Tab-separated table of C-alpha atoms in Angstrom:
chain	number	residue	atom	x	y	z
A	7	UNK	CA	-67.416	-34.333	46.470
A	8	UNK	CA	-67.593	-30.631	46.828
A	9	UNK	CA	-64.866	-28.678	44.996
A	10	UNK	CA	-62.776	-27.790	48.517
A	11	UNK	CA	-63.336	-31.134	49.609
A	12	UNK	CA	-61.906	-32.073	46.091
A	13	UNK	CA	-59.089	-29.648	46.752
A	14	UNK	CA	-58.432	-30.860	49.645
A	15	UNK	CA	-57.627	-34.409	48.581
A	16	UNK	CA	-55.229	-32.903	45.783
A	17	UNK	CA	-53.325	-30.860	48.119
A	18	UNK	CA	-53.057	-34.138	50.119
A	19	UNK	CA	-51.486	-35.818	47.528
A	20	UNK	CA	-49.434	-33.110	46.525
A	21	UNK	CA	-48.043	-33.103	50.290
A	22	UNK	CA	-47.487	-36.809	50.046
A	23	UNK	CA	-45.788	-36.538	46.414
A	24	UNK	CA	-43.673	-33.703	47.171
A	25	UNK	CA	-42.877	-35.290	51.212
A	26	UNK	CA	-40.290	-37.179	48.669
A	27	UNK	CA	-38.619	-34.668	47.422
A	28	UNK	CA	-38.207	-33.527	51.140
A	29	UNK	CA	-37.140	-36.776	52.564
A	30	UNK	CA	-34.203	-36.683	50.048
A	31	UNK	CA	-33.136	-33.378	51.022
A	32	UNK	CA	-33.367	-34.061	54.845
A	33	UNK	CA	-31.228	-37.519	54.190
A	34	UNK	CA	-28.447	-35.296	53.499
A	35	UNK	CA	-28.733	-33.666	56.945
A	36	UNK	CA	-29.425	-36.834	58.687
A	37	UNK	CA	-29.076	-40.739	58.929
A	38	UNK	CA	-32.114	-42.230	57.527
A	39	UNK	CA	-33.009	-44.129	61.141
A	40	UNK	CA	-32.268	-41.018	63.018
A	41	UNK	CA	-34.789	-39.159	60.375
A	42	UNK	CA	-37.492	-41.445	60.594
A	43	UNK	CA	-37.242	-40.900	64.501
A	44	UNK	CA	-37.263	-37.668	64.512
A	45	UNK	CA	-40.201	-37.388	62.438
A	46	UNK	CA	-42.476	-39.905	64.461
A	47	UNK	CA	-40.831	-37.891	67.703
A	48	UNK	CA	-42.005	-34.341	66.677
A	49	UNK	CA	-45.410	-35.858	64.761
A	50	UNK	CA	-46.308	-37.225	68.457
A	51	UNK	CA	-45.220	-34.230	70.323
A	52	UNK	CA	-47.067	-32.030	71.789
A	53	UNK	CA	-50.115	-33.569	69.413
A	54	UNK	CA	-50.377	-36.128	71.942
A	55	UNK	CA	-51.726	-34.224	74.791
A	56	UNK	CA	-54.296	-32.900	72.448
A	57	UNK	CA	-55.903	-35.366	71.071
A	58	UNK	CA	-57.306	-36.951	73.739
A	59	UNK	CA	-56.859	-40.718	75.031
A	60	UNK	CA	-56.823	-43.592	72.336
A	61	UNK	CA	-60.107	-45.051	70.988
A	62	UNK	CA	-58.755	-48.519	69.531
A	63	UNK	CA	-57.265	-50.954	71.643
A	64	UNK	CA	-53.082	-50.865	72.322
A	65	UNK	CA	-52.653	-54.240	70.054
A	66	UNK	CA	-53.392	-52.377	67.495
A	67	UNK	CA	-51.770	-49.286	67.655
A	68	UNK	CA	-48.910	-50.741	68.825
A	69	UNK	CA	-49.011	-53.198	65.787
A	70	UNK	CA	-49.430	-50.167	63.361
A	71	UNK	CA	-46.708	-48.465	64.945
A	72	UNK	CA	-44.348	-51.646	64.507
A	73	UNK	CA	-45.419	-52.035	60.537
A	74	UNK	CA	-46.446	-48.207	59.296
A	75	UNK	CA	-43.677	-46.188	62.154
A	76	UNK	CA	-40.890	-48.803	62.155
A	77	UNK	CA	-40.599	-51.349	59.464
A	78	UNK	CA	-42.214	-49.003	56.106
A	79	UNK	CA	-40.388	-46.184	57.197
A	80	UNK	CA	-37.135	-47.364	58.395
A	81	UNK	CA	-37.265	-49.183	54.942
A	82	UNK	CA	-38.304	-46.409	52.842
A	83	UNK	CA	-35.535	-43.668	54.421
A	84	UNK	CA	-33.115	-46.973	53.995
A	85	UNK	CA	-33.831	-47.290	50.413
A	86	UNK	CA	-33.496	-43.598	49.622
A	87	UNK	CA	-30.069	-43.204	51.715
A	88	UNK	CA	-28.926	-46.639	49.438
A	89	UNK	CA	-29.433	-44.460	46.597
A	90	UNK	CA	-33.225	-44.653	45.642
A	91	UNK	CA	-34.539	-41.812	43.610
A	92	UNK	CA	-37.320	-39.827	45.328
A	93	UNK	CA	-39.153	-39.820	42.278
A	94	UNK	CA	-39.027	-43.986	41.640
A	95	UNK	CA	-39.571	-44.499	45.523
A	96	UNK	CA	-42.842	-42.387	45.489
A	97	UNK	CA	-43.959	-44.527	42.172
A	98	UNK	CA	-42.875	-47.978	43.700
A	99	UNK	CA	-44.484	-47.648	47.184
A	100	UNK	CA	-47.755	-47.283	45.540
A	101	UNK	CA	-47.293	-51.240	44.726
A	102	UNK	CA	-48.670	-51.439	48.811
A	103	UNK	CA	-51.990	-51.697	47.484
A	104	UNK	CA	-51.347	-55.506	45.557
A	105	UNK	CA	-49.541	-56.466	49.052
A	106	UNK	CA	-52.819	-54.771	50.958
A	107	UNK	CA	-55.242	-57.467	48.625
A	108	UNK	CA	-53.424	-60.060	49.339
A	109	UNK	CA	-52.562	-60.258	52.726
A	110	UNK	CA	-56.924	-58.928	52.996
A	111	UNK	CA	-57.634	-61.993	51.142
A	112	UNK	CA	-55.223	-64.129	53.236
A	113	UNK	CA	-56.305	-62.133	56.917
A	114	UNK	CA	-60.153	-60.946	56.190
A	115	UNK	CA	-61.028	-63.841	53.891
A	116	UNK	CA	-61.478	-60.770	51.272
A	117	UNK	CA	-61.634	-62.719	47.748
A	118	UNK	CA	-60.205	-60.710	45.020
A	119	UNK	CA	-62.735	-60.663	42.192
A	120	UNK	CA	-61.259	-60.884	38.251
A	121	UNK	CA	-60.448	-57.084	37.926
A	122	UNK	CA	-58.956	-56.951	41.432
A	123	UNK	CA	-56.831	-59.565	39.707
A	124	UNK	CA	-55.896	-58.474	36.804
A	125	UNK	CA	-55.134	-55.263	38.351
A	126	UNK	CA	-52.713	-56.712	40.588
A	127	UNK	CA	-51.360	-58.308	37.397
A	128	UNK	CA	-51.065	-54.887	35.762
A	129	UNK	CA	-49.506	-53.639	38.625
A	130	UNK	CA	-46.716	-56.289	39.212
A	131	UNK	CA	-46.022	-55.904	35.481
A	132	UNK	CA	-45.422	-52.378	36.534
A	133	UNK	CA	-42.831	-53.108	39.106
A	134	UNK	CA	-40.979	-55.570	36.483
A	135	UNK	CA	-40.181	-52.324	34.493
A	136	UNK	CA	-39.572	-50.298	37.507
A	137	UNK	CA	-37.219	-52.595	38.314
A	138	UNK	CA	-35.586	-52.800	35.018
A	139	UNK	CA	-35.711	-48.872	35.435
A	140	UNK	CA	-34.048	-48.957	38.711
A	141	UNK	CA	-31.658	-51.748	37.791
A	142	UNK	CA	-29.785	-49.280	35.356
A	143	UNK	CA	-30.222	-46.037	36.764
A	144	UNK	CA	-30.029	-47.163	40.347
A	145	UNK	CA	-28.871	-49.639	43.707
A	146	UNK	CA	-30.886	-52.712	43.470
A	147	UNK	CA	-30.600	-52.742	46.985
A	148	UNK	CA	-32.454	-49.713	47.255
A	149	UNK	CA	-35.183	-50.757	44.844
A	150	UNK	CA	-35.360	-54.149	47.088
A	151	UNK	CA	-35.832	-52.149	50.272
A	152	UNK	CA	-38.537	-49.994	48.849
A	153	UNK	CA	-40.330	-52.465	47.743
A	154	UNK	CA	-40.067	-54.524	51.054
A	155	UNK	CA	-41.278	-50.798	53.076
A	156	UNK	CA	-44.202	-51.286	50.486
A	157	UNK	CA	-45.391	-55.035	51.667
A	158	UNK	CA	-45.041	-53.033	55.530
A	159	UNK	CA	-47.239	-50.206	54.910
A	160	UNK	CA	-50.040	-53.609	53.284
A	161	UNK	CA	-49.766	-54.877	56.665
A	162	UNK	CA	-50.563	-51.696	58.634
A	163	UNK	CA	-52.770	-51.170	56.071
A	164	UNK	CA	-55.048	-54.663	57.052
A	165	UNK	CA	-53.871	-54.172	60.877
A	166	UNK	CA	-55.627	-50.720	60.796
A	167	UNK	CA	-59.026	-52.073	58.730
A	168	UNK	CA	-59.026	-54.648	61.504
A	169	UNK	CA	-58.724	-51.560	64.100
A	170	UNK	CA	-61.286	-49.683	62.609
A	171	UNK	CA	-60.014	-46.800	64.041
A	172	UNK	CA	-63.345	-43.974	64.794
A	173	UNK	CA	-60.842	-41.014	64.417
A	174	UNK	CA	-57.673	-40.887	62.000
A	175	UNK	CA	-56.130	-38.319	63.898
A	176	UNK	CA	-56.179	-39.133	67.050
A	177	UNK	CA	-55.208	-43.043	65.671
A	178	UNK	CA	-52.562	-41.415	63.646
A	179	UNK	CA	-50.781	-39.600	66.911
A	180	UNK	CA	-51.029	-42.354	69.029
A	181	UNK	CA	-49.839	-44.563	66.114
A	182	UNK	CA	-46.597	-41.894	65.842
A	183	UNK	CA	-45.830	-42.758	69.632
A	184	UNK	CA	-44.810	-46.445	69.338
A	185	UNK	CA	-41.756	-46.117	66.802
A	186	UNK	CA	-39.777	-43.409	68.624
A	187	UNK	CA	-37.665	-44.904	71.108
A	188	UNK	CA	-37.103	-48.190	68.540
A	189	UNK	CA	-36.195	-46.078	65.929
A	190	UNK	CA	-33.963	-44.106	68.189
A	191	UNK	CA	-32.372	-47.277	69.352
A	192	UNK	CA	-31.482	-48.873	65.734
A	193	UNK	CA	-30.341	-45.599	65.001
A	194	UNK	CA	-27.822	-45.785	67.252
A	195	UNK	CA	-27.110	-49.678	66.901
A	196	UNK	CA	-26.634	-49.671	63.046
A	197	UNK	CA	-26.001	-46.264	62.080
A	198	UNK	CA	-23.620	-45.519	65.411
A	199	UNK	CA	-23.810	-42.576	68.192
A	200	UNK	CA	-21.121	-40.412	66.570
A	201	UNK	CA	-22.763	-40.139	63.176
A	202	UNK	CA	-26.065	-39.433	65.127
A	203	UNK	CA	-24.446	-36.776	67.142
A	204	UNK	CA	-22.616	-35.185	64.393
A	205	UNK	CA	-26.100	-34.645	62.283
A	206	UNK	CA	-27.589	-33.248	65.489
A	207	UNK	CA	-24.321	-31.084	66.382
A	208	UNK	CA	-24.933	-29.875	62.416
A	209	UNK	CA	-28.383	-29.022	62.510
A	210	UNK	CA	-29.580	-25.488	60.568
A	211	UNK	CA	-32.793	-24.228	59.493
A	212	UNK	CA	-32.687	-26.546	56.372
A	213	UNK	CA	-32.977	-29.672	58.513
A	214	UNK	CA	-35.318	-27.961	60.971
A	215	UNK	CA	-38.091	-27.101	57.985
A	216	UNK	CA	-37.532	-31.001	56.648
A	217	UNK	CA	-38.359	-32.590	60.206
A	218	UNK	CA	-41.396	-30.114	60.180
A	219	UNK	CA	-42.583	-30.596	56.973
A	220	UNK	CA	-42.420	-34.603	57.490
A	221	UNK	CA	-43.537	-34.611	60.767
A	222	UNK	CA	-46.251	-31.882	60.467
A	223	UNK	CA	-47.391	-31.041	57.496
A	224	UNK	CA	-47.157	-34.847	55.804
A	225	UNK	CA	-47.815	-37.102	58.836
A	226	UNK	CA	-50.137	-34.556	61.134
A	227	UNK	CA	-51.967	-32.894	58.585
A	228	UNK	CA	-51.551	-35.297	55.431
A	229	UNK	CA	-53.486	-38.423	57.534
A	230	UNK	CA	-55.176	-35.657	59.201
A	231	UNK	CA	-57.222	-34.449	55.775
A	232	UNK	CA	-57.529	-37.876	54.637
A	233	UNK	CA	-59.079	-39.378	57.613
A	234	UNK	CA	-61.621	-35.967	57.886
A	235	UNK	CA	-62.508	-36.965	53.897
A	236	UNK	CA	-62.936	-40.901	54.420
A	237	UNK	CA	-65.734	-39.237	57.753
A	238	UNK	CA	-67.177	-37.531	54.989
A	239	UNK	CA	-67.444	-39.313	51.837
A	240	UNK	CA	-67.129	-43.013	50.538
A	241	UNK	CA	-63.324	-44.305	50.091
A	242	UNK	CA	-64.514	-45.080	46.383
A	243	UNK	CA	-64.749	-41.553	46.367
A	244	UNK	CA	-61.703	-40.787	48.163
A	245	UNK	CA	-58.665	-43.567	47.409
A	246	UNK	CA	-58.587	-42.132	43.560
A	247	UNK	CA	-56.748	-39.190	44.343
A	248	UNK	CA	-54.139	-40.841	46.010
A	249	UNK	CA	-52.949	-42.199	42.866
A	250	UNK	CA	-52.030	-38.643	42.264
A	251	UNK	CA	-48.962	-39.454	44.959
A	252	UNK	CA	-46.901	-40.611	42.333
A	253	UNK	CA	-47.509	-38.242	39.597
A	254	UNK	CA	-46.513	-35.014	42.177
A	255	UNK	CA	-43.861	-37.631	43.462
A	256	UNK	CA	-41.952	-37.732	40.134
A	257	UNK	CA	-42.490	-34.560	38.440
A	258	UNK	CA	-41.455	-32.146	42.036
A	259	UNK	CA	-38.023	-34.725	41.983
A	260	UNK	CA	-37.110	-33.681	38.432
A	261	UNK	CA	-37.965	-30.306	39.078
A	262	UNK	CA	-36.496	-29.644	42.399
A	263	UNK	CA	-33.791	-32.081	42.758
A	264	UNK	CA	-33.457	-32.997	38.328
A	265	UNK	CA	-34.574	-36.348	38.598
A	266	UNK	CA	-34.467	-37.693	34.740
A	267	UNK	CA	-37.155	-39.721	33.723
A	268	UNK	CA	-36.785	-42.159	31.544
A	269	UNK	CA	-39.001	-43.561	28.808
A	270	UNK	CA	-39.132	-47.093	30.752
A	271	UNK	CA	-40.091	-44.880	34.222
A	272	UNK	CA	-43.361	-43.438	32.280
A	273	UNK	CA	-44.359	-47.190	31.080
A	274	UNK	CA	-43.529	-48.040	34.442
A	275	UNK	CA	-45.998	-45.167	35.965
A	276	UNK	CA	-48.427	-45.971	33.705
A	277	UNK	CA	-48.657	-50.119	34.541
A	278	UNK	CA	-48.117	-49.519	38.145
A	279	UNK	CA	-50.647	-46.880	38.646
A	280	UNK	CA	-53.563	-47.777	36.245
A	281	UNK	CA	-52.845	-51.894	38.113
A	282	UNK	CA	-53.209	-49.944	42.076
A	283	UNK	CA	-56.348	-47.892	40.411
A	284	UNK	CA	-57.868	-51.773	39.554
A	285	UNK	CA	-57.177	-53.560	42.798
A	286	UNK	CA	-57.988	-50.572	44.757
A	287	UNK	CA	-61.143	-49.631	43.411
A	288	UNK	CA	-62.580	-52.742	42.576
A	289	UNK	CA	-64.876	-54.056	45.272
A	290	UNK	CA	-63.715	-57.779	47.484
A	291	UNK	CA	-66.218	-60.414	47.958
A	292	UNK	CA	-65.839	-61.327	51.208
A	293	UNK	CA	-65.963	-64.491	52.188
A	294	UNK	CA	-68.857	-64.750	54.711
A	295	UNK	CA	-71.078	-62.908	52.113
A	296	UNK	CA	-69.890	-65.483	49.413
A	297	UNK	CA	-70.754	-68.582	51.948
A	298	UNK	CA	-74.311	-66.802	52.516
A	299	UNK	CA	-75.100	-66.280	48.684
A	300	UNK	CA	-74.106	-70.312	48.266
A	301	UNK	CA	-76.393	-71.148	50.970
A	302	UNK	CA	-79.463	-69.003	49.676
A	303	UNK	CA	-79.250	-70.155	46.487
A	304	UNK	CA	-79.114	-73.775	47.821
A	305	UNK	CA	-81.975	-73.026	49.993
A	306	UNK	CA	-83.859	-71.995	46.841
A	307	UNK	CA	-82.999	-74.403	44.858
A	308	UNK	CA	-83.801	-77.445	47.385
A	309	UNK	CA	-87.641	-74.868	47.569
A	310	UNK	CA	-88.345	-75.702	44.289
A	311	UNK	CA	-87.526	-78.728	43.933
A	312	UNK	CA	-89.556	-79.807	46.813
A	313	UNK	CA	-92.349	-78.033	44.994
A	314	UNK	CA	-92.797	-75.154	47.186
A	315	UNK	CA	-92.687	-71.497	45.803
A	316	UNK	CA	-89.425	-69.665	46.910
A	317	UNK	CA	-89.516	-65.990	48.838
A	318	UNK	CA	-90.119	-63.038	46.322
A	319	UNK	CA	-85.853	-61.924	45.196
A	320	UNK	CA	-87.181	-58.101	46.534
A	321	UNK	CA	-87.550	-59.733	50.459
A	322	UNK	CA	-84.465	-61.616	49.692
A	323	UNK	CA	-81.338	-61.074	51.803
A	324	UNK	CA	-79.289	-62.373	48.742
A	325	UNK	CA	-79.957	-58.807	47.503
């Protein structure tokens, strides 16, 4: 990658790390529901009428919006407001990527290879000590609820791979269109009108710049950048740096809000992030690709032992 493309992807993950910090500030302004809503509201509007008309089919941006907008989000905000630490929620979500193999492996007949596996292993292992972590320091409800946002975002994760999705932005805006009005409504089911109107009645300038920076700067031009990198280079090259989430995640939390982090949190970090680098990086064997292989090397085999010579390995399609 060329060093501003590699910039780039830091100052991604440095948006996404330190979106955390921001979240937690803004819950103190605003029911988590009513947050998330707001952020998918002002994320959609006016980029909308800019981006032109959508180039996937409604299923599945209506299916992302559900899973990414709805569920991961309403979840995530959940968690935090139950007591979550921003740092610990960036460092858990990042377990997404074991729920993203497995439901590939269940959905696109992906089959994980031995380091995809043992990465997941490494990874769980990770989110045992998180949870040992969280289990003295913090709500186990809000660990459970992170973790749950997590096996969401693995499901709009395979939704949009099945979507294929020709422009991230333009997907993305559309995608920010579908939780609004569901959002809106929970809000007001679970979290009730009065405490809604209360946070609105109270808004400042504080809760103005965290609805910005959410909406904006982390969902607009976060997926944005990302999307305009994955155009440009392979997502072997890419997915690495968001590993970095976690790392800005943590350390801006116990510098801007004094987060302590514990000895078990760094073993935690360490498990859960070098287990996501495995299963992310390592390539699937899908299955149809698997089922040819078989069939070639049957078709070889049943060659030679018919006495014929088989087709040079170079004109192969094996290879």
């Amino acid at each position: 990658m060329r060093p501003v493309h590699t910039a780039l992807a830091v100052l991604v993950a440095a948006v996404w790390g330190f979106n955390f910090v921001v979240v937690e500030i803004g819950l103190d302004h605003f029911p988590p529901l009513l947050l998330s809503a707001l952020r998918f509201l002002v994320a959609a509007l006016p980029a909308v009428f800019f981006v032109g008309p959508p180039k996937v089919a409604w299923k599945w941006i209506a299916g992302v919006g559900a899973a990414l907008g709805i569920a991961k989000f309403g979840l995530l905000f959940t968690g935090m407001d139950a007591g979550m630490p921003a740092g610990l929620s960036s460092l858990v979500l990042q377990v997404q990527a074991v729920f993203t193999a497995v439901l590939a492996a269940v959905v696109l007949r992906e089959r994980p290879g031995r380091v995809r596996l043992t990465g997941m292993a490494v990874a769980l292992a990770g989110i045992a000590v998180a949870a040992v972590d969280g289990g003295t320091s913090g709500p186990v409800l809000g660990f459970t609820l992170v973790v749950a946002a997590a096996a969401c975002w693995g499901v709009s994760n395979v939704l949009t791979r099945k979507a294929s999705p020709p422009d991230a932005l333009n997907f993305m805006v559309w995608v920010c269109t579908v939780p609004v009005l569901p959002l809106f409504g929970l809000s007001l089911l679970l979290e009730g009108p009065e405490r809604d109107l209360a946070a609105l009645r109270a808004l400042d300038w504080s809760g103005v710049g965290v609805i910005a920076y959410v909406a904006w700067v982390s969902t607009v031009f976060g997926f944005g950048a990302w999307g305009y990198l994955l155009r440009r280079y392979p997502a072997s090259s890419v997915a690495p740096f968001s590993l970095l989430v976690p790392v800005f995640g943590m350390s801006s939390a116990a510098l801007v809000l004094g987060e302590q982090v514990s000895g078990l949190r760094w073993a935690a970090a360490v498990l859960l992030v070098g287990g996501v680098a495995l299963t992310s990086l390592a390539p699937a064997r899908p299955a149809a690709r698997t089922e040819a292989r078989a069939e070639a090397r049957t078709t070889a085999a049943a060659a030679v032992s018919a006495g014929s010579r088989p087709a040079a390995a170079g004109a192969s399609p094996v290879r």
